[in-house]
Short mmCIF file of C-alpha atoms in Angstrom, two decimals:
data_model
loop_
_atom_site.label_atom_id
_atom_site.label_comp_id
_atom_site.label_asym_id
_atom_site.label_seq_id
_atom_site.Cartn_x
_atom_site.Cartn_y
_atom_site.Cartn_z
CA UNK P 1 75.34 13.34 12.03
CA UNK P 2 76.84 15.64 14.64
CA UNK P 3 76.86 14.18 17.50
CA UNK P 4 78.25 16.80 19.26
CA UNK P 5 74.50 18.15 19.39
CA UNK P 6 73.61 16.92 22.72
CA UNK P 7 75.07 19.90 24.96
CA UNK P 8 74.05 23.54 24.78
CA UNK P 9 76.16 25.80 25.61
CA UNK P 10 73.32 28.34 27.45
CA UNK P 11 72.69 25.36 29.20
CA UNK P 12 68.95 25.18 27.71
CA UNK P 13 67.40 21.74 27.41
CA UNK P 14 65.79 19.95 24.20
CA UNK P 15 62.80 21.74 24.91
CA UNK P 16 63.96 25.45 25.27
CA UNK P 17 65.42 25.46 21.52
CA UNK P 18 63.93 25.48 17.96
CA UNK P 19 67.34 24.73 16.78
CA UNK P 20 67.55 21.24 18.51
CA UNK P 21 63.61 20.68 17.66
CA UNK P 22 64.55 21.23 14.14
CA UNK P 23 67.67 19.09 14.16
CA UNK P 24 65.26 16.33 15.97
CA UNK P 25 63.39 16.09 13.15
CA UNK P 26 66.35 16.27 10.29
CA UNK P 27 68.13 13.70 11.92
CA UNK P 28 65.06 11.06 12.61
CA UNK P 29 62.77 11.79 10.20
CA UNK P 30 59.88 12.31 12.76
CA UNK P 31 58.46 15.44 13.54
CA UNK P 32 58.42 15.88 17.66
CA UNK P 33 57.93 14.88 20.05
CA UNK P 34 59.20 11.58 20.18
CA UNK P 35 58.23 8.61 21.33
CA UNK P 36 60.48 5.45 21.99
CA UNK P 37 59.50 2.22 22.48
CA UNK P 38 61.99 -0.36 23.69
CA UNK P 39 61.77 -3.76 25.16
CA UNK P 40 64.53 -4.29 28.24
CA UNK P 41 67.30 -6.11 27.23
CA UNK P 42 67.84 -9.46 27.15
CA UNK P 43 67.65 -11.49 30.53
CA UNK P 44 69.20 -14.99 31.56
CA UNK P 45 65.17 -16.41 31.22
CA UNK P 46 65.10 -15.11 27.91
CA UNK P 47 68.52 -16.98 27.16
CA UNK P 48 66.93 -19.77 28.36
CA UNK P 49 63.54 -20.15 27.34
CA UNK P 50 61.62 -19.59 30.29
CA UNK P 51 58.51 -18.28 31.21
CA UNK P 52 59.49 -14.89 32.52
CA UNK P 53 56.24 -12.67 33.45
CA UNK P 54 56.73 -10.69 36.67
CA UNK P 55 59.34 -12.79 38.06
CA UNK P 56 62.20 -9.88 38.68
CA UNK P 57 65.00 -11.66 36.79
CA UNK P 58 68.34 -9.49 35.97
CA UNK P 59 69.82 -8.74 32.49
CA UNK P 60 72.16 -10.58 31.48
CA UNK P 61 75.66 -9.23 29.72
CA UNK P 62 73.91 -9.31 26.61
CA UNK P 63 71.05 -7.21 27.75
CA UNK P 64 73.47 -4.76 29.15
CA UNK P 65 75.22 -4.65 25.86
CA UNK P 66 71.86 -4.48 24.12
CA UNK P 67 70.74 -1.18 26.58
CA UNK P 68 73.92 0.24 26.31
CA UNK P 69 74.06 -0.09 22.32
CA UNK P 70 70.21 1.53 22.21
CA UNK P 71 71.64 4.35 24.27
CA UNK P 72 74.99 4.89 21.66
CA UNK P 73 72.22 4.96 18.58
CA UNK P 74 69.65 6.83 19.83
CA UNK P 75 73.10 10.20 20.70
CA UNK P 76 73.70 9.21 17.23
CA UNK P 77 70.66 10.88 16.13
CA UNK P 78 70.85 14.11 18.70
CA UNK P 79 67.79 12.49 20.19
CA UNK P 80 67.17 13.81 23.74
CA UNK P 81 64.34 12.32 25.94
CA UNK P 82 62.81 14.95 28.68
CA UNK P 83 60.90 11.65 30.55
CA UNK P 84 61.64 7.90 30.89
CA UNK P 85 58.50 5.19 31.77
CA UNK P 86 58.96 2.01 32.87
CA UNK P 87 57.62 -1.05 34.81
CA UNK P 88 58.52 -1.64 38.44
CA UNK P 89 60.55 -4.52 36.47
CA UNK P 90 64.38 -4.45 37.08
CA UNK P 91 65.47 -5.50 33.72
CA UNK P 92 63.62 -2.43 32.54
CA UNK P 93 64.78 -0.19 34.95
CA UNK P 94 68.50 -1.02 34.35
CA UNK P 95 67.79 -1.38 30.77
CA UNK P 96 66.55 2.40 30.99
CA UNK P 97 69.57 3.24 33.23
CA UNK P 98 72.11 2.08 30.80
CA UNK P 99 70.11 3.58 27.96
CA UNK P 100 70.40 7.04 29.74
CA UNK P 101 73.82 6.93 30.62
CA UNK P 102 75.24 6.54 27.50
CA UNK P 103 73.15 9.34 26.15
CA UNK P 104 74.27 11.15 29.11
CA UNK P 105 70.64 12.29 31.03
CA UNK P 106 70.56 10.18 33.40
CA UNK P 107 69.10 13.29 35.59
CA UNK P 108 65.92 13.23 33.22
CA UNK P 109 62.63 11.77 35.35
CA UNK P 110 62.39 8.63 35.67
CA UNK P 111 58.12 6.91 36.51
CA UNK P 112 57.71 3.38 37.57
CA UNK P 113 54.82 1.70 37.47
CA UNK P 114 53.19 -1.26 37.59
CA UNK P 115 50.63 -1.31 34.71
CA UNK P 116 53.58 -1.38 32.47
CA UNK P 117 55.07 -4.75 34.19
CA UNK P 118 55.08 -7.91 31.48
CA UNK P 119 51.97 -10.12 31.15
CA UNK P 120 50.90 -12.24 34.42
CA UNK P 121 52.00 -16.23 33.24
CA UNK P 122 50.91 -17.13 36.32
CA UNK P 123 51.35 -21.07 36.55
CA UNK P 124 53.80 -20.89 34.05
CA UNK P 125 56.07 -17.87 35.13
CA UNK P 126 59.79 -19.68 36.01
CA UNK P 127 59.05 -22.88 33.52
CA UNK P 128 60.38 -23.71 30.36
CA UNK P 129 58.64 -22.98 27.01
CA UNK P 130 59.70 -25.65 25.20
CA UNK P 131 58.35 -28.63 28.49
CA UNK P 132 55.19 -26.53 28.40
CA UNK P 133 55.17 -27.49 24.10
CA UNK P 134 55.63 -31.08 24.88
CA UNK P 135 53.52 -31.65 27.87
CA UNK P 136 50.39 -29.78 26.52
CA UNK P 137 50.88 -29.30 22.80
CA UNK P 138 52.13 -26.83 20.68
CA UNK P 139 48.49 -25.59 20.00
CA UNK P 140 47.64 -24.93 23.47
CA UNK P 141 51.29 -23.48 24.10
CA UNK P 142 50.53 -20.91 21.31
CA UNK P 143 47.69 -19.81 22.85
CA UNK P 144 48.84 -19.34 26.23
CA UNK P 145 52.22 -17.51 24.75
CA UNK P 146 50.79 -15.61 22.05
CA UNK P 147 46.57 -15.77 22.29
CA UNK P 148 44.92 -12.44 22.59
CA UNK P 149 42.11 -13.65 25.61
CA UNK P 150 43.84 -16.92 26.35
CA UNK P 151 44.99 -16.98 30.40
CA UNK P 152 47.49 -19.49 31.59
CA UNK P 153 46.62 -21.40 34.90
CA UNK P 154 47.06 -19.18 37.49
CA UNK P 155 49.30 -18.90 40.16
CA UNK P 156 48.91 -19.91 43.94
CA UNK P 157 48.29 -17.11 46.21
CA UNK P 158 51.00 -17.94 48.19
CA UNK P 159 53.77 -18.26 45.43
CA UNK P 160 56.40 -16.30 45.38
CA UNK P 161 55.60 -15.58 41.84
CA UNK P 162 52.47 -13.57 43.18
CA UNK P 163 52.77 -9.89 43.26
CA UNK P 164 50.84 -10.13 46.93
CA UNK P 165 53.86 -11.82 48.34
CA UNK P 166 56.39 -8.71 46.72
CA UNK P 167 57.19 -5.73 48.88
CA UNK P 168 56.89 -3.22 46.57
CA UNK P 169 53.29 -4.29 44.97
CA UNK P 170 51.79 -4.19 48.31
CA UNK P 171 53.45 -1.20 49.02
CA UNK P 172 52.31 0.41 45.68
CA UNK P 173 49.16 -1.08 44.09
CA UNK P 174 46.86 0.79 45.75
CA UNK P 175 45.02 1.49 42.54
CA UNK P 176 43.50 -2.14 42.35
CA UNK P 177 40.11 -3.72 44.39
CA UNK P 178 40.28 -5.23 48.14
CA UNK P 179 40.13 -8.69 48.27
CA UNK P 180 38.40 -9.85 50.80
CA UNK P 181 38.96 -13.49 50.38
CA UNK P 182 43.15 -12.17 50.35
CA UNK P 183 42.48 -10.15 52.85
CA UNK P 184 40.66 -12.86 55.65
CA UNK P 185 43.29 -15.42 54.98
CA UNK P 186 46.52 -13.55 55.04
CA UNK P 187 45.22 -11.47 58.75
CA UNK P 188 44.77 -15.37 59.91
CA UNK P 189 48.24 -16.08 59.06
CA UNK P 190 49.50 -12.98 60.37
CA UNK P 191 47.71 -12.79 63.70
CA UNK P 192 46.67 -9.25 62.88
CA UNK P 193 44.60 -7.46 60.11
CA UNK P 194 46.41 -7.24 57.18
CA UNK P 195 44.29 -5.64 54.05
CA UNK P 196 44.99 -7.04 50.92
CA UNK P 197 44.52 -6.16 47.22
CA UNK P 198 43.04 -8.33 44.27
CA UNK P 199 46.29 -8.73 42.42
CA UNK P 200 46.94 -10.75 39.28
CA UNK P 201 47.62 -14.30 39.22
CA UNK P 202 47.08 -15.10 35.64
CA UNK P 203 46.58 -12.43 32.43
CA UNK P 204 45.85 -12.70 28.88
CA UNK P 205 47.15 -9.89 26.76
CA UNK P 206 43.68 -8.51 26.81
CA UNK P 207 43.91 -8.14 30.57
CA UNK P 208 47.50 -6.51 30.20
CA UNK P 209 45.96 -4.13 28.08
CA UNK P 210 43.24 -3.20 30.42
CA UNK P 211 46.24 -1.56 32.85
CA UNK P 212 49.06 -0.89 29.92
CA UNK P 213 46.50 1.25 27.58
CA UNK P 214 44.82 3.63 30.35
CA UNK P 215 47.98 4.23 31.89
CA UNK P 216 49.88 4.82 28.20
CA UNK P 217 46.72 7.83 27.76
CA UNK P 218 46.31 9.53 30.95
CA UNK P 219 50.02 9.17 32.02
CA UNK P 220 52.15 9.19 29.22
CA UNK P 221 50.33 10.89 25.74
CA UNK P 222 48.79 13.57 27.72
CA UNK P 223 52.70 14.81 28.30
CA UNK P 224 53.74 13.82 25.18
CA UNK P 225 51.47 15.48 22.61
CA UNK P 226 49.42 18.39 25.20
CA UNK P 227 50.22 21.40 23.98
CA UNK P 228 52.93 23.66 26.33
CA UNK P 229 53.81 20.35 27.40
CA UNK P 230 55.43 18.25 24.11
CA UNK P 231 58.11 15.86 25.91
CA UNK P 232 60.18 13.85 24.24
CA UNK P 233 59.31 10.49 26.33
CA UNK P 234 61.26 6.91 26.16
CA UNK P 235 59.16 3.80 27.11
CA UNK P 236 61.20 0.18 28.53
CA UNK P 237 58.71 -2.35 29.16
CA UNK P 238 58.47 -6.02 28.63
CA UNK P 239 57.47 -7.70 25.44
CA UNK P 240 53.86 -8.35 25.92
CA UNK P 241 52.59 -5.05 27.48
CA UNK P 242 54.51 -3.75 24.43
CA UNK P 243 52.71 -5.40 22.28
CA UNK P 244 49.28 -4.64 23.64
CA UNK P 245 50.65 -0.80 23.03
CA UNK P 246 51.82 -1.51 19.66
CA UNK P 247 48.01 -3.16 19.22
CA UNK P 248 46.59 0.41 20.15
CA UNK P 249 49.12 2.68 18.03
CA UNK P 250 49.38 0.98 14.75
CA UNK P 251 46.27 -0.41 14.17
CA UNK P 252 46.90 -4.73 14.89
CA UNK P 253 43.47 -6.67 14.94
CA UNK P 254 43.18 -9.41 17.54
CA UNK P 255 43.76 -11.90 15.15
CA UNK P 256 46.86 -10.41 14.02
CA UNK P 257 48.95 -9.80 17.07
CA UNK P 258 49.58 -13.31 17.37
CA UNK P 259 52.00 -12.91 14.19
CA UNK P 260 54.29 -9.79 15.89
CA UNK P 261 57.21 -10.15 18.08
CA UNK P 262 59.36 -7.19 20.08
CA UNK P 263 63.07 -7.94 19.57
CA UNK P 264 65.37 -7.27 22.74
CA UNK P 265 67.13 -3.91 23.54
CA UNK P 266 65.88 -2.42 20.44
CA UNK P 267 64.69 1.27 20.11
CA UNK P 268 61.63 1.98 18.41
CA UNK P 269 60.24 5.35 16.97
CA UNK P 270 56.66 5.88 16.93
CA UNK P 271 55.35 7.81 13.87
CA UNK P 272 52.07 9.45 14.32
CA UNK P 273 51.66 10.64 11.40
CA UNK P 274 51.75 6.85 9.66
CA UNK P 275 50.64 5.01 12.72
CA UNK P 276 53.97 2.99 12.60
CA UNK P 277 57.06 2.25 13.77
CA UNK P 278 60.39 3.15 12.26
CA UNK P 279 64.45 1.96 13.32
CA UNK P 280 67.10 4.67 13.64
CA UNK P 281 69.70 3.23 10.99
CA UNK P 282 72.63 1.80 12.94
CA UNK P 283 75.17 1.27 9.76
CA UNK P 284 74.35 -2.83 10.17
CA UNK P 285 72.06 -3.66 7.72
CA UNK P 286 68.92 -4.71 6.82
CA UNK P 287 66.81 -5.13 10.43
CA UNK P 288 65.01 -7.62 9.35
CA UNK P 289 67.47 -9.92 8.86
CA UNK P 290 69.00 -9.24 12.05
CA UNK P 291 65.95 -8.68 14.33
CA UNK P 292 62.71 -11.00 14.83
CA UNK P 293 59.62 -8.92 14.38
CA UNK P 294 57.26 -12.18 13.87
CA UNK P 295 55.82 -13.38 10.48
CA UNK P 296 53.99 -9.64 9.60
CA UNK P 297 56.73 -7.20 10.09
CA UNK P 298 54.35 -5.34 7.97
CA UNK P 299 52.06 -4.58 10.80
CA UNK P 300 54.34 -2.17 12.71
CA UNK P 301 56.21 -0.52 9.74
CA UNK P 302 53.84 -0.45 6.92
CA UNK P 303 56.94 -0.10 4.76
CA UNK P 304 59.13 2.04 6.59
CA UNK P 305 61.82 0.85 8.32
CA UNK P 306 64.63 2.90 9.24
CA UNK P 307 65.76 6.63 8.90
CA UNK P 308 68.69 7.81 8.04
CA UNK P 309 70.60 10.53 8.84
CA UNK P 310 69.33 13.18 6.97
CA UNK P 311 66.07 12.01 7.41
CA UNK P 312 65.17 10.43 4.65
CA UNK P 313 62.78 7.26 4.37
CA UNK P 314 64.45 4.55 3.21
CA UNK P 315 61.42 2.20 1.98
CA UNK P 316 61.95 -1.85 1.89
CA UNK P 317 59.34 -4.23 0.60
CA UNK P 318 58.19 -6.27 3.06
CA UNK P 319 58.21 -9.92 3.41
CA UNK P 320 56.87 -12.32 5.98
CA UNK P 321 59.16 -14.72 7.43
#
């Protein structure tokens, strides 16, 4: 690779040059535009087996080294991104910050929103997994962590835990239905009217889906793939609403997604072509020894995993682990 790529001397970006578009596709193995999926990096609740949700915890080191590390790889390949998505999260944000600053466009666009936040745990957002396991089985904590339609308990109304009680959902949720009931109680408390929104205190990954998928169409694939338009777009979200996306774009059945896992910090390249995902080769080794993808790795790479640098498919058989 020449990573020396990245700059042009006429000062023309990834878009303006048939050259770079070309080299895009040599290098990855994709045809553009791209589209990168990536999980934030890894988080002290992570670390410590907690219920995470929307509760706004920070990376960790790790995480940073994860972000930064995604950022090194992806210059590796001359990949250039024209616009970043995430969630109003701030271990995706930073996780998307680090990303772009070692590749160097940290100028490029940058849209928060909501409907890419992780799932609602509601009840169980701030606990530990492995106390929820023993106090109400490991059946029942399988289908609250990893059930399709499955909704935790929710949470109170006046948690902190609920996005009604956060600054910048109030502020920016305008999208979602009054709530009357919300709305009566919290202009009591205040001693003026106060209009609330219907916010969620519990999801299932169906009900993730129901704001992740219409926002990934209208918001993100109409800039990706209209034509005049064709950006090169990364995605950081959290693990769930990335798996709801990963649901749409390769093809998982309900029953299915229960078996995949989205590994920390990791970039992902979206084939269209294949429906699947594919792993920029990082010298390592064999990702699937290194990176937990669930039992069916098979589901998101359909036999390809990584590309090297000349852009050649490097095909592994698959194995469930």
């Amino acid at each position: 690779n020449n990573n020396n790529n990245n700059n042009n001397d006429d000062g023309e970006g990834f878009l303006g040059t048939a050259g770079s578009r070309q080299q895009q596709k040599l290098d990855t193995g994709i045809e553009g535009p791209l589209l990168i999926i990536m999980r934030h990096g890894k988080t002290e609740f992570n670390k410590l087996g907690l219920f995470t949700g929307w509760n706004d915890c920070p990376l960790s080191d790790d995480g940073r080294r994860e972000a930064t590390t995604a950022g090194r790889v992806l210059r590796s390949y001359n990949v250039e991104i024209d616009e970043v998505h995430t969630s109003c999260l701030s271990r995706a944000i930073e996780t998307a910050w680090l990303c772009m600053e070692e590749m160097d466009c940290v100028w490029v666009p940058v849209r928060k929103s909501w409907r890419l936040n992780e799932r609602m745990y509601g009840g169980l957002t701030g606990l530990s997994k492995k106390l929820i396991s023993q106090l109400h089985g490991e059946k029942q904590f399988k289908k609250w962590r990893r059930g399709f339609d499955e909704r935790p308990p929710p949470v109170d109304a006046f948690s902190p835990y609920y996005p009604g009680n956060d600054k910048r959902y109030v502020e920016m949720m305008k999208d979602v239905p009054i709530s009357v009931w919300q709305t009566m109680i919290r202009s009591l408390e205040a001693g003026r009217f106060l209009l609330a929104r219907k916010m969620p205190r519990t999801e299932s990954l169906k009900d993730c889906m129901s704001r992740t998928i219409p926002y990934f169409k209208n918001d993100i694939m109409q800039n990706l793939y209209s034509k005049g338009s064709m950006k090169n777009t990364l995605v950081v979200s959290s693990e769930n609403a990335i798996r709801g996306l990963l649901m749409e774009l390769c093809d998982i059945t309900e029953g299915d997604i229960t078996s995949v896992e989205i590994p920390t910090g990791l970039p992902m390249l979206y084939d269209r072509k294949t429906r699947s995902i594919c792993l920029l080769d990082d010298g390592k080794g064999d990702p699937l020894s290194r990176y937990n993808f669930g039992s069916k790795p098979e589901l998101l790479f359909k036999n390809r995993i990584t590309s090297n640098g000349s852009g050649q498919q490097q095909q592994q058989q698959q194995q469930s682990r």
